[in-house]
Short mmCIF file of C-alpha atoms and ligand atoms in Angstrom, two decimals:
data_model
loop_
_atom_site.label_atom_id
_atom_site.label_comp_id
_atom_site.label_asym_id
_atom_site.label_seq_id
_atom_site.Cartn_x
_atom_site.Cartn_y
_atom_site.Cartn_z
CA MET A 16 166.38 120.64 -59.84
CA ASP A 17 170.06 120.98 -60.65
CA PHE A 18 170.97 119.54 -57.37
CA LYS A 19 168.84 116.49 -58.04
CA TYR A 20 170.54 116.00 -61.41
CA LEU A 21 173.89 116.30 -59.75
CA ILE A 22 173.05 113.55 -57.29
CA LEU A 23 171.80 111.30 -60.09
CA MET A 24 174.93 111.91 -62.12
CA ILE A 25 177.14 111.07 -59.18
CA ALA A 26 175.15 107.92 -58.60
CA PHE A 27 175.53 106.83 -62.25
CA ALA A 28 179.20 107.58 -62.19
CA THR A 29 179.68 105.43 -59.11
CA VAL A 30 177.83 102.54 -60.74
CA GLU A 31 179.89 102.98 -63.87
CA ILE A 32 183.12 102.93 -61.90
CA ASN A 33 182.01 99.85 -59.99
CA LEU A 34 181.11 98.03 -63.19
CA THR A 35 184.40 98.88 -64.87
CA GLU A 36 186.24 97.81 -61.80
CA SER A 37 184.50 94.45 -61.61
CA ARG A 38 184.99 93.89 -65.33
CA GLN A 39 188.64 94.62 -64.86
CA ASN A 40 188.65 92.19 -61.96
CA ASP A 41 187.14 89.54 -64.15
CA LYS A 42 189.74 90.21 -66.80
CA ARG A 43 192.49 90.02 -64.26
CA ARG A 44 191.13 86.76 -62.90
CA TRP A 45 190.81 85.34 -66.37
CA LYS A 46 194.38 86.41 -67.12
CA SER A 47 195.67 84.89 -63.94
CA GLU A 48 193.87 81.63 -64.67
CA LYS A 49 195.49 81.57 -68.06
CA SER A 50 198.86 82.10 -66.47
CA LEU A 51 198.17 79.27 -63.99
CA TYR A 52 197.70 81.55 -61.02
CA SER A 53 194.09 80.59 -60.80
CA HIS A 54 191.92 81.56 -57.96
CA TYR A 55 191.13 77.80 -58.02
CA VAL A 56 193.80 75.25 -57.33
CA ASN A 57 194.42 73.03 -60.34
CA ILE A 58 193.19 69.72 -59.00
CA CYS A 59 195.46 67.82 -61.36
CA ASP A 60 198.52 69.57 -59.98
CA ILE A 61 198.05 69.99 -56.25
CA GLN A 62 201.32 71.12 -54.69
CA ASP A 63 200.07 71.30 -51.13
CA ARG A 64 201.35 68.16 -49.47
CA VAL A 65 198.75 68.23 -46.72
CA SER A 66 195.83 68.43 -49.15
CA LYS A 67 193.19 65.87 -48.31
CA VAL A 68 192.65 65.05 -51.95
CA HIS A 69 195.20 64.37 -54.66
CA CYS A 70 194.27 63.73 -58.25
CA TYR A 71 196.30 62.26 -61.06
CA CYS A 72 195.22 63.28 -64.52
CA GLU A 73 196.35 62.41 -68.02
CA SER A 74 197.18 66.11 -68.51
CA ILE A 75 198.06 68.59 -65.77
CA LYS A 76 197.52 71.70 -67.85
CA ILE A 77 194.59 73.72 -66.61
CA LYS A 78 191.24 73.07 -68.29
CA THR A 79 192.55 70.18 -70.40
CA ALA A 80 192.27 66.98 -68.37
CA THR A 81 189.54 64.52 -69.32
CA LYS A 82 190.42 61.83 -66.84
CA ALA A 83 191.16 62.18 -63.12
CA ASP A 84 191.97 59.56 -60.50
CA CYS A 85 191.58 61.14 -57.11
CA TRP A 86 192.71 59.80 -53.77
CA VAL A 87 191.06 60.91 -50.57
CA PHE A 88 193.42 60.65 -47.63
CA ASN A 89 193.27 60.54 -43.85
CA GLY A 90 190.99 62.85 -41.99
CA GLY A 91 188.46 63.09 -44.76
CA ILE A 92 186.89 66.11 -46.30
CA ALA A 93 183.60 67.80 -45.46
CA GLU A 94 180.78 68.04 -47.94
CA ASP A 95 180.89 71.86 -47.90
CA ASP A 96 184.68 72.13 -47.95
CA PRO A 97 185.73 74.94 -50.32
CA PHE A 98 188.20 72.53 -51.85
CA TRP A 99 185.45 71.05 -54.03
CA SER A 100 185.20 74.25 -56.09
CA ASN A 101 188.74 73.58 -57.31
CA PHE A 102 187.18 71.17 -59.77
CA TYR A 103 186.36 74.28 -61.81
CA SER A 104 190.02 74.21 -62.78
CA GLN A 105 189.40 71.11 -64.91
CA PRO A 106 185.96 71.44 -66.46
CA LYS A 107 186.64 68.94 -69.22
CA ILE A 108 186.83 65.90 -66.97
CA GLU A 109 184.81 63.03 -68.38
CA ARG A 110 186.04 60.18 -66.22
CA LEU A 111 186.42 60.70 -62.49
CA THR A 112 187.46 58.16 -59.87
CA PHE A 113 187.66 58.53 -56.11
CA ASN A 114 189.70 55.98 -54.21
CA VAL A 115 189.30 56.42 -50.51
CA ARG A 116 192.33 55.50 -48.47
CA ALA A 117 191.14 55.65 -44.89
CA ASP A 118 188.02 55.03 -42.90
CA GLY A 119 185.75 58.03 -42.81
CA GLY A 120 187.53 59.72 -45.70
CA LEU A 121 184.41 60.23 -47.74
CA THR A 122 180.93 59.70 -46.39
CA TYR A 123 178.76 61.16 -49.15
CA ILE A 124 178.50 61.45 -52.92
CA PRO A 125 180.40 64.65 -53.77
CA ALA A 126 177.49 66.33 -55.51
CA LYS A 127 179.34 69.66 -55.61
CA VAL A 128 181.79 68.09 -58.01
CA ILE A 129 179.23 66.40 -60.21
CA VAL A 130 177.24 69.57 -60.58
CA ARG A 131 180.37 71.46 -61.65
CA LEU A 132 181.61 69.01 -64.24
CA ASP A 133 179.24 69.35 -67.13
CA ARG A 134 181.06 66.79 -69.26
CA LEU A 135 181.28 64.10 -66.62
CA GLN A 136 180.34 60.71 -68.05
CA TYR A 137 181.88 58.17 -65.77
CA LEU A 138 181.94 58.34 -61.97
CA ASN A 139 183.62 55.71 -59.86
CA ILE A 140 183.88 55.79 -56.07
CA GLN A 141 185.32 52.93 -54.05
CA TYR A 142 186.25 52.09 -50.45
CA ALA A 143 184.36 55.07 -49.05
CA ASN A 144 181.94 54.97 -46.11
CA ILE A 145 178.81 56.15 -47.81
CA PHE A 146 176.07 54.63 -45.71
CA SER A 147 173.20 56.05 -47.65
CA ILE A 148 172.52 57.51 -51.09
CA PRO A 149 170.07 60.41 -50.76
CA SER A 150 167.49 61.55 -53.29
CA PHE A 151 168.92 63.20 -56.40
CA ALA A 152 172.46 62.44 -55.23
CA PHE A 153 173.73 62.80 -58.76
CA THR A 154 172.15 66.23 -59.28
CA ASN A 155 170.09 65.38 -62.35
CA SER A 156 173.26 65.22 -64.45
CA THR A 157 172.50 65.10 -68.14
CA THR A 158 175.92 63.71 -69.03
CA LEU A 159 176.60 60.81 -66.63
CA ARG A 160 176.64 57.45 -68.44
CA GLU A 161 178.12 55.17 -65.85
CA ILE A 162 178.08 55.23 -62.06
CA SER A 163 180.10 52.67 -60.18
CA LEU A 164 179.94 52.62 -56.40
CA GLN A 165 181.47 49.32 -55.38
CA LYS A 166 182.64 48.59 -51.83
CA ASN A 167 181.38 51.71 -50.12
CA LYS A 168 179.37 50.18 -47.24
CA ILE A 169 176.17 51.59 -48.71
CA GLY A 170 173.24 50.31 -46.68
CA LYS A 171 170.35 52.40 -47.91
CA LEU A 172 169.19 53.74 -51.22
CA GLU A 173 166.63 56.49 -50.69
CA ARG A 174 163.77 57.01 -53.09
CA MET A 175 164.98 58.85 -56.20
CA ALA A 176 168.60 58.10 -55.30
CA PHE A 177 169.19 57.47 -58.97
CA ALA A 178 166.80 59.83 -60.70
CA HIS A 179 166.55 62.11 -63.70
CA LEU A 180 169.79 60.95 -65.26
CA ILE A 181 168.87 60.81 -68.89
CA MET A 182 172.13 59.41 -70.28
CA LEU A 183 172.81 56.89 -67.54
CA ALA A 184 173.44 53.43 -69.03
CA ASN A 185 175.30 51.45 -66.35
CA VAL A 186 174.97 51.44 -62.58
CA SER A 187 176.86 49.27 -60.15
CA VAL A 188 176.34 49.25 -56.41
CA ALA A 189 177.89 45.80 -56.03
CA GLU A 190 179.67 44.78 -52.82
CA ASN A 191 177.79 47.01 -50.44
CA GLN A 192 175.35 46.34 -47.59
CA ILE A 193 172.01 47.02 -49.20
CA SER A 194 169.34 44.87 -47.58
CA GLU A 195 166.18 45.99 -49.32
CA LEU A 196 165.11 47.82 -52.43
CA GLN A 197 162.26 50.27 -52.14
CA ARG A 198 160.12 51.51 -54.93
CA ASP A 199 161.20 54.56 -56.95
CA VAL A 200 164.87 54.32 -56.06
CA PHE A 201 165.53 54.14 -59.78
CA TYR A 202 163.46 56.86 -61.38
CA VAL A 203 163.42 58.43 -64.85
CA LEU A 204 166.47 56.64 -66.18
CA PRO A 205 165.38 56.14 -69.77
CA ASN A 206 168.74 54.74 -70.90
CA LEU A 207 169.60 52.44 -68.04
CA GLN A 208 170.68 49.07 -69.48
CA ARG A 209 172.76 47.39 -66.82
CA LEU A 210 172.14 47.32 -63.10
CA GLN A 211 174.51 45.50 -60.78
CA LEU A 212 173.35 44.78 -57.27
CA SER A 213 175.48 41.71 -56.65
CA LYS A 214 177.19 40.94 -53.33
CA ASN A 215 174.84 42.85 -51.10
CA THR A 216 172.48 41.49 -48.47
CA ILE A 217 169.22 42.11 -50.28
CA SER A 218 166.43 40.03 -48.82
CA VAL A 219 163.45 42.18 -49.79
CA LEU A 220 162.50 43.48 -53.19
CA HIS A 221 159.46 45.73 -52.80
CA ASP A 222 156.79 45.24 -55.45
CA GLY A 223 157.56 47.34 -58.47
CA CYS A 224 161.06 48.34 -57.34
CA PHE A 225 162.26 48.08 -60.94
CA LYS A 226 159.05 49.43 -62.40
CA HIS A 227 160.64 52.42 -64.16
CA LEU A 228 163.43 50.46 -65.82
CA ASN A 229 161.74 49.59 -69.09
CA ASN A 230 164.99 49.53 -71.01
CA LEU A 231 167.03 47.48 -68.61
CA ILE A 232 168.82 44.62 -70.39
CA LYS A 233 170.81 43.04 -67.61
CA LEU A 234 169.97 42.76 -63.92
CA ASP A 235 172.52 41.24 -61.59
CA LEU A 236 171.30 40.12 -58.17
CA ASN A 237 173.99 37.49 -57.69
CA SER A 238 175.06 36.73 -54.10
CA ASN A 239 172.26 38.26 -52.08
CA LEU A 240 169.84 36.80 -49.54
CA LEU A 241 166.62 36.53 -51.50
CA THR A 242 164.42 33.68 -50.31
CA VAL A 243 161.40 34.23 -52.53
CA VAL A 244 160.79 35.53 -55.97
CA ILE A 245 157.38 36.68 -57.15
CA ARG A 246 155.98 38.16 -60.30
CA GLU A 247 155.56 41.63 -58.75
CA ASN A 248 159.32 41.91 -58.16
CA PHE A 249 159.98 42.28 -61.83
CA GLN A 250 157.20 44.59 -62.99
CA GLY A 251 158.33 46.87 -65.78
CA LEU A 252 161.33 44.84 -66.89
CA SER A 253 159.79 44.03 -70.23
CA ASN A 254 163.09 44.32 -72.12
CA LEU A 255 165.29 42.43 -69.71
CA ILE A 256 167.49 39.87 -71.48
CA THR A 257 169.61 38.51 -68.64
CA LEU A 258 168.66 37.92 -65.02
CA ASP A 259 171.30 36.67 -62.65
CA MET A 260 170.00 35.37 -59.32
CA ARG A 261 172.79 32.96 -58.53
CA ASN A 262 173.83 32.33 -54.94
CA ASN A 263 170.74 33.51 -53.16
CA LYS A 264 168.55 31.50 -50.78
CA LEU A 265 165.63 30.66 -53.04
CA MET A 266 163.88 27.48 -52.00
CA MET A 267 161.13 27.24 -54.55
CA ILE A 268 159.92 28.82 -57.75
CA GLY A 269 156.17 29.46 -57.70
CA ASP A 270 153.76 29.87 -60.58
CA LEU A 271 154.55 32.68 -63.02
CA SER A 272 157.37 34.13 -60.95
CA PHE A 273 159.10 35.46 -64.04
CA ALA A 274 156.06 36.15 -66.16
CA GLU A 275 156.77 39.90 -66.43
CA LEU A 276 160.03 39.17 -68.21
CA TRP A 277 158.70 38.71 -71.70
CA SER A 278 162.06 39.22 -73.38
CA LEU A 279 164.24 37.25 -71.01
CA GLN A 280 166.76 35.02 -72.78
CA GLU A 281 169.07 33.96 -69.96
CA LEU A 282 168.09 33.01 -66.43
CA TYR A 283 170.72 32.01 -63.88
CA LEU A 284 169.47 30.41 -60.68
CA ASP A 285 172.53 28.38 -59.75
CA GLY A 286 173.68 28.02 -56.17
CA ASN A 287 170.30 28.47 -54.48
CA GLU A 288 168.41 25.93 -52.39
CA ILE A 289 165.65 25.24 -54.84
CA GLU A 290 163.83 22.01 -54.08
CA PHE A 291 160.69 22.63 -56.01
CA ILE A 292 159.64 24.35 -59.20
CA SER A 293 155.93 24.63 -59.75
CA GLU A 294 154.60 23.47 -63.08
CA ARG A 295 154.16 27.04 -64.33
CA GLY A 296 157.23 28.36 -62.55
CA PHE A 297 158.75 29.43 -65.84
CA GLY A 298 155.42 30.41 -67.36
CA GLY A 299 155.64 33.31 -69.78
CA LEU A 300 159.34 32.94 -70.55
CA THR A 301 158.72 32.42 -74.23
CA GLN A 302 162.08 33.86 -75.32
CA LEU A 303 164.25 32.00 -72.82
CA LYS A 304 167.20 30.17 -74.36
CA LYS A 305 169.44 29.56 -71.40
CA LEU A 306 168.34 28.18 -68.03
CA SER A 307 170.88 27.40 -65.40
CA LEU A 308 169.86 25.59 -62.23
CA ALA A 309 173.12 24.00 -61.16
CA ASP A 310 173.90 23.46 -57.47
CA ASN A 311 170.38 23.36 -56.14
CA LYS A 312 168.36 20.66 -54.40
CA LEU A 313 165.99 19.58 -57.11
CA GLY A 314 164.78 16.02 -56.63
CA VAL A 315 162.24 15.97 -59.45
CA LEU A 316 161.21 18.15 -62.34
CA ASP A 317 157.52 18.16 -63.17
CA ASP A 318 156.59 17.15 -66.69
CA GLY A 319 155.18 20.54 -67.67
CA VAL A 320 157.93 22.68 -66.21
CA LEU A 321 159.65 23.48 -69.49
CA ASP A 322 156.55 23.59 -71.66
CA ASP A 323 156.44 27.40 -71.91
CA ILE A 324 160.13 27.75 -72.72
CA GLN A 325 160.01 26.53 -76.28
CA LYS A 326 163.24 28.21 -77.34
CA LEU A 327 165.40 26.67 -74.63
CA ASN A 328 168.62 25.14 -75.90
CA PHE A 329 170.83 25.38 -72.84
CA LEU A 330 169.83 23.57 -69.67
CA ASP A 331 172.22 23.16 -66.79
CA LEU A 332 171.03 20.87 -64.00
CA ARG A 333 174.39 19.85 -62.57
CA ASN A 334 174.72 18.99 -58.90
CA ASN A 335 171.11 18.56 -57.96
CA LYS A 336 169.40 15.53 -56.51
CA LEU A 337 167.61 14.29 -59.58
CA GLU A 338 167.06 10.57 -59.67
CA THR A 339 165.88 10.69 -63.21
CA LEU A 340 164.90 13.07 -65.97
CA LYS A 341 161.93 12.00 -67.96
CA GLN A 342 161.63 12.52 -71.65
CA GLU A 343 158.21 14.11 -71.08
CA THR A 344 159.84 16.92 -69.09
CA LEU A 345 161.85 17.93 -72.13
CA ARG A 346 159.17 17.26 -74.71
CA SER A 347 158.89 20.89 -75.87
CA VAL A 348 162.64 21.51 -76.12
CA ILE A 349 164.09 18.21 -77.21
CA ASP A 350 164.45 19.30 -80.83
CA ASN A 351 166.39 22.41 -79.74
CA MET A 352 168.80 20.15 -77.89
CA LYS A 353 169.76 18.63 -81.21
CA SER A 354 170.95 21.96 -82.64
CA ASN A 355 174.62 22.91 -82.94
CA TYR A 356 175.12 25.04 -79.85
CA ALA A 357 172.80 23.25 -77.49
CA LEU A 358 173.86 22.06 -74.10
CA ILE A 359 172.22 19.85 -71.55
CA SER A 360 174.18 19.04 -68.48
CA LEU A 361 173.20 16.58 -65.77
CA ASP A 362 176.44 15.64 -64.03
CA GLY A 363 176.49 15.41 -60.27
CA ASN A 364 172.95 14.12 -59.82
CA LYS A 365 171.75 10.81 -58.48
CA LEU A 366 170.47 9.49 -61.77
CA THR A 367 169.47 5.86 -61.65
CA CYS A 368 170.59 3.68 -64.54
CA ASP A 369 167.25 2.56 -65.91
CA CYS A 370 165.15 2.80 -69.01
CA ARG A 371 163.68 6.18 -68.05
CA LEU A 372 166.99 7.56 -69.30
CA SER A 373 167.07 5.60 -72.53
CA TRP A 374 165.91 8.68 -74.47
CA LEU A 375 169.30 10.20 -73.71
CA HIS A 376 170.84 7.51 -75.90
CA LYS A 377 168.62 8.64 -78.71
CA LEU A 378 169.49 12.28 -78.08
CA ARG A 379 173.19 11.40 -78.03
CA ASN A 380 172.71 9.77 -81.40
CA GLU A 381 170.69 12.54 -83.00
CA THR A 382 172.16 15.79 -81.67
CA ARG A 383 174.51 17.92 -83.77
CA SER A 384 175.87 19.62 -80.66
CA LYS A 385 179.33 18.46 -79.68
CA ARG A 386 178.71 19.81 -76.21
CA VAL A 387 175.60 17.71 -75.74
CA LYS A 388 177.46 14.65 -77.00
CA ALA A 389 180.42 15.21 -74.73
CA SER A 390 178.21 15.93 -71.77
CA LEU A 391 176.15 12.79 -72.30
CA ASP A 392 179.24 10.68 -72.91
CA ARG A 393 180.63 11.47 -69.52
CA LEU A 394 177.27 11.29 -67.76
CA GLN A 395 177.27 8.68 -65.05
CA CYS A 396 174.34 6.98 -63.46
CA ILE A 397 174.05 4.91 -60.32
CA MET A 398 173.39 1.21 -60.37
CA ASP A 399 172.21 0.63 -56.85
CA THR A 400 172.57 -2.86 -55.51
CA LYS A 401 169.10 -3.90 -56.51
CA LEU A 402 169.43 -2.59 -60.04
CA LYS A 403 172.83 -4.09 -60.45
CA ASN A 404 171.35 -7.35 -59.38
CA ASN A 405 168.62 -7.02 -61.94
CA LEU A 406 170.96 -5.85 -64.64
CA VAL A 407 172.95 -8.99 -64.09
CA ASN A 408 169.82 -11.08 -64.07
CA ILE A 409 168.27 -9.77 -67.23
CA LYS A 410 168.26 -12.49 -69.85
CA VAL A 411 170.52 -11.54 -72.70
CA GLN A 412 169.31 -13.42 -75.70
CA ASN A 413 172.15 -12.52 -77.98
CA ALA A 414 174.98 -11.54 -75.72
CA GLU A 415 177.43 -11.55 -78.60
CA VAL A 416 175.50 -8.91 -80.54
CA GLN A 417 175.20 -6.74 -77.49
CA TYR A 418 178.87 -7.02 -76.93
CA LYS A 419 179.63 -5.78 -80.45
CA VAL A 420 177.21 -2.88 -80.18
CA ASN A 421 178.83 -1.95 -76.97
CA ILE A 422 182.34 -2.00 -78.34
CA GLY A 423 181.22 0.03 -81.34
CA LEU A 424 179.67 2.62 -79.12
CA LYS A 425 182.75 2.80 -77.01
CA LYS A 426 184.93 3.44 -80.01
CA GLU A 427 182.71 6.24 -81.12
CA ILE A 428 182.80 7.78 -77.70
CA ASP A 429 186.60 7.62 -77.65
CA LYS A 430 186.71 9.25 -81.03
CA ASN A 431 184.49 12.04 -79.79
CA ASP A 432 186.67 12.60 -76.79
CA ASP A 433 189.39 13.61 -79.20
CA ASP A 434 187.06 16.11 -80.82
CA GLU A 435 186.56 17.95 -77.58
CA GLU A 436 189.47 20.29 -78.19
CA GLU A 437 187.66 21.76 -81.13
CA PHE A 438 184.88 23.33 -79.09
CA GLU A 439 184.38 26.89 -80.18
CA ASP A 440 183.23 28.19 -76.86
CA ASP A 441 182.44 27.31 -73.29
CA ASN A 442 185.74 25.49 -72.88
CA ILE A 443 185.92 26.69 -69.35
CA TYR A 444 182.49 25.37 -68.72
CA ASP A 445 183.44 21.94 -70.01
CA ASP A 446 186.60 21.94 -67.96
CA ALA A 447 184.56 22.67 -64.90
CA MET A 448 182.43 19.67 -65.63
CA LYS A 449 185.45 17.44 -66.02
CA ASP A 450 186.82 18.60 -62.71
CA GLN A 451 183.58 17.65 -61.15
CA GLU A 452 183.76 14.22 -62.61
CA ASN A 453 187.23 13.72 -61.20
CA GLY A 454 185.99 14.81 -57.82
CA LEU A 455 183.46 12.01 -57.57
CA ASP A 456 183.27 10.08 -54.40
CA VAL A 457 185.73 7.25 -54.86
CA THR A 458 183.82 4.80 -52.72
CA LYS A 459 180.78 5.19 -54.94
CA LYS A 460 182.69 4.80 -58.15
CA ASP A 461 182.06 1.10 -58.38
CA TYR A 462 178.35 1.67 -58.53
CA ARG A 463 178.49 4.33 -61.20
CA ARG A 464 178.55 3.60 -64.86
CA LYS A 465 178.66 5.80 -67.87
CA LEU A 466 175.12 5.80 -69.14
CA MET A 467 176.22 5.73 -72.77
CA GLU A 468 178.23 2.58 -72.18
CA ILE A 469 175.17 0.68 -71.12
CA PRO A 470 173.29 -0.54 -74.18
CA VAL A 471 169.70 0.70 -74.29
CA ASP A 472 168.33 -2.83 -74.03
CA MET A 473 170.27 -3.40 -70.88
CA LEU A 474 168.67 -0.48 -69.04
CA PRO A 475 166.15 -2.07 -66.73
CA CYS A 476 162.60 -0.78 -66.53
CA ALA A 477 160.58 -0.49 -63.40
CA SER A 478 157.91 -2.90 -64.68
CA LYS A 479 160.53 -5.34 -65.88
CA LEU A 480 162.29 -5.08 -62.57
CA SER A 481 159.46 -6.41 -60.53
CA TYR A 482 158.95 -9.41 -62.70
CA GLU A 483 162.59 -10.11 -63.39
CA ALA A 484 163.34 -9.83 -59.73
CA SER A 485 162.91 -13.49 -59.04
CA PHE A 486 165.33 -14.65 -61.68
CA SER A 487 168.06 -17.24 -61.65
CA PRO A 488 171.75 -16.44 -61.09
CA PRO A 489 173.65 -15.06 -64.06
CA THR A 490 174.79 -17.30 -66.83
CA GLN A 491 178.36 -17.49 -68.08
CA ASP A 492 177.47 -15.17 -70.97
CA GLU A 493 176.14 -12.55 -68.69
CA VAL A 494 179.24 -12.58 -66.58
CA LYS A 495 181.24 -12.30 -69.81
CA TYR A 496 179.18 -9.28 -70.81
CA TYR A 497 180.11 -7.64 -67.60
CA LYS A 498 183.72 -8.41 -68.07
CA THR A 499 183.82 -6.75 -71.47
CA SER A 500 181.49 -3.85 -71.03
CA GLY A 501 183.91 -1.19 -69.89
CA CYS A 502 183.48 -2.16 -66.30
CA GLU A 503 186.56 -4.26 -65.81
CA LYS A 504 187.06 -2.73 -62.41
CA CYS A 505 183.58 -3.74 -61.43
CA LEU A 506 184.23 -7.38 -62.10
CA ALA A 507 185.56 -8.04 -58.65
CA SER A 508 182.59 -6.43 -57.07
CA THR A 509 180.27 -8.23 -59.47
CA VAL A 510 181.75 -11.55 -58.49
CA SER A 511 181.51 -10.74 -54.82
CA PHE A 512 178.00 -9.58 -55.50
CA ILE A 513 177.11 -12.86 -57.11
CA THR A 514 178.60 -14.59 -54.13
CA MET A 515 176.41 -12.49 -51.96
CA CYS A 516 173.35 -13.37 -54.03
CA THR A 517 174.18 -17.00 -53.76
CA LEU A 518 174.61 -16.69 -50.05
CA THR A 519 171.31 -14.94 -49.77
CA ARG A 520 169.67 -17.74 -51.71
CA ILE A 521 171.26 -20.35 -49.51
CA LEU A 522 170.12 -18.52 -46.41
C1 NAG B 14 166.01 67.03 -60.16
O1 NAG B 14 164.83 67.13 -60.92
C2 NAG B 14 163.61 66.91 -60.20
C3 NAG B 14 162.46 66.92 -61.17
O2 NAG B 14 162.57 67.91 -62.10
C4 NAG B 14 163.47 67.96 -59.12
O3 NAG B 14 162.30 67.75 -58.38
C5 NAG B 14 164.69 67.90 -58.23
O4 NAG B 14 164.63 68.92 -57.23
C6 NAG B 14 165.97 68.05 -59.00
N1 NAG B 14 167.08 67.82 -58.09
C7 NAG B 14 168.26 68.40 -58.22
C8 NAG B 14 169.25 68.12 -57.16
O5 NAG B 14 168.52 69.14 -59.14
C1 NAG B 15 178.24 49.58 -69.81
O1 NAG B 15 178.84 48.36 -69.45
C2 NAG B 15 179.11 47.50 -70.53
C3 NAG B 15 179.62 46.17 -70.00
O2 NAG B 15 180.49 46.35 -68.94
C4 NAG B 15 180.10 48.17 -71.47
O3 NAG B 15 180.37 47.34 -72.56
C5 NAG B 15 179.49 49.49 -71.95
O4 NAG B 15 180.42 50.16 -72.77
C6 NAG B 15 179.11 50.36 -70.77
N1 NAG B 15 178.42 51.53 -71.27
C7 NAG B 15 178.69 52.75 -70.87
C8 NAG B 15 177.93 53.85 -71.49
O5 NAG B 15 179.54 52.98 -70.02
C1 NAG B 16 171.58 5.74 -83.88
O1 NAG B 16 171.40 6.13 -85.24
C2 NAG B 16 171.53 5.09 -86.15
C3 NAG B 16 171.44 5.65 -87.56
O2 NAG B 16 170.64 6.79 -87.61
C4 NAG B 16 170.46 4.03 -85.88
O3 NAG B 16 170.59 2.98 -86.77
C5 NAG B 16 170.63 3.52 -84.45
O4 NAG B 16 169.62 2.60 -84.13
C6 NAG B 16 170.58 4.69 -83.47
N1 NAG B 16 170.87 4.19 -82.14
C7 NAG B 16 170.17 4.56 -81.08
C8 NAG B 16 170.65 4.05 -79.78
O5 NAG B 16 169.19 5.28 -81.15
#
């Protein structure tokens, strides 16, 4: 009996001693940390010159830094390198950046760091060689708000790569090599608002790949290789406000492609190869205000194409191949184009100077938007040889009156040119348009006229054309009209043209 007790007592005593010892150890360690002799190296104050990682922080005192810029040098650092635990020395870091200085320096997301920093909000890694982002790469962090992974050669995003990150608001994986987006890559991200996927090589969006992003506001797919866009691509994005799909390879927009985007207000499709937009291509976009289709290959716009977009007040169709734009096409939005901040832009098309464009005169007259006025004032249309011929041949009953109207209009336009400086916004945009105008093909210049400088009555109509076609040569008055109608430079060509006509008649 006694012997047993003795053994027990000895056992307890040993445990007691061990406990005390380890407590003392803890105390010692704590003390040494306080006195900067931490068992962890202070990552903000690394003395070792051969260290593979160096960080610069706004404070080098232990456990105080909130911001660290870390550089990963030659040779790289393994995922299980004990160095990563040194981040315990600065547990208050909120903003952490890794700049990788050499190839192969960092080939993974340093999860060991993320999991240790329980105040980390902002993570930025650039110039690494991270070819793939695995599932749960960000360790279900409950603090991360922004993840930026630009220029890291990322080719693959595994399912759940970005998952269970309840505070995450912004993600950028721009300038990588992502070629397709699977489903469930973005998973349980209830606060995600901005997703940047620009400058990758995305050609495939799997159906429902954004399905879990109900609170996304802005999606940037600029500069990728998308050739088609279908409704299923955008499932779940019911709160998206801005979609940027500029500089892809889209060739057509089919029925209801964007119909899942009930809240969309801005759609950018510039710099694609769009030749055709089906009549319901923008079906369902009831909130859309801004539609940008510049630098595509549109030859015609169907009458019904804008019918669903009743709130549209910004329409950019620069640098397409439109030969005309019918009033019917804009029937549902024409009143919006008269409001203060509206813009409609048609420069760089192949618009024909004829009466199908006469409604633009009316719009010019009625709009309150300085931008619409300025844009229409500089809008040029093409008078091809035939039309020029007909324009010359149209009987002008009261040439004098026309002449006055024309001069009046010109004055007003000049006056408005002066106003241009007052534009509140989009100055850059307007400058860009001016540059374009200056860049016009010089050889074609003779055949282009400013639409607003051609009186409405002088715009020929297709029906008129056929029956006016067999008319007599121009009268003196008509030649005079030409001389005075802001086309002084054209006079020479007009005269030579008349000569040509005469020759033709003789022949
Ligand atoms: C993150 O959470 C999910 C769901 O709770 C779980 O399945 C997963 O293993 C967790 N991953 C990590 C790295 O914590
Ligand atoms: C997300 O990005 C936007 C725009 O760049 C910025 O204004 C916002 O503060 C960011 N939000 C967070 C939580 O980082
Ligand atoms: C412009 O408006 C004025 C006054 O509202 C009107 O008299 C004139 O006919 C209009 N001109 C055109 C081309 O619509």
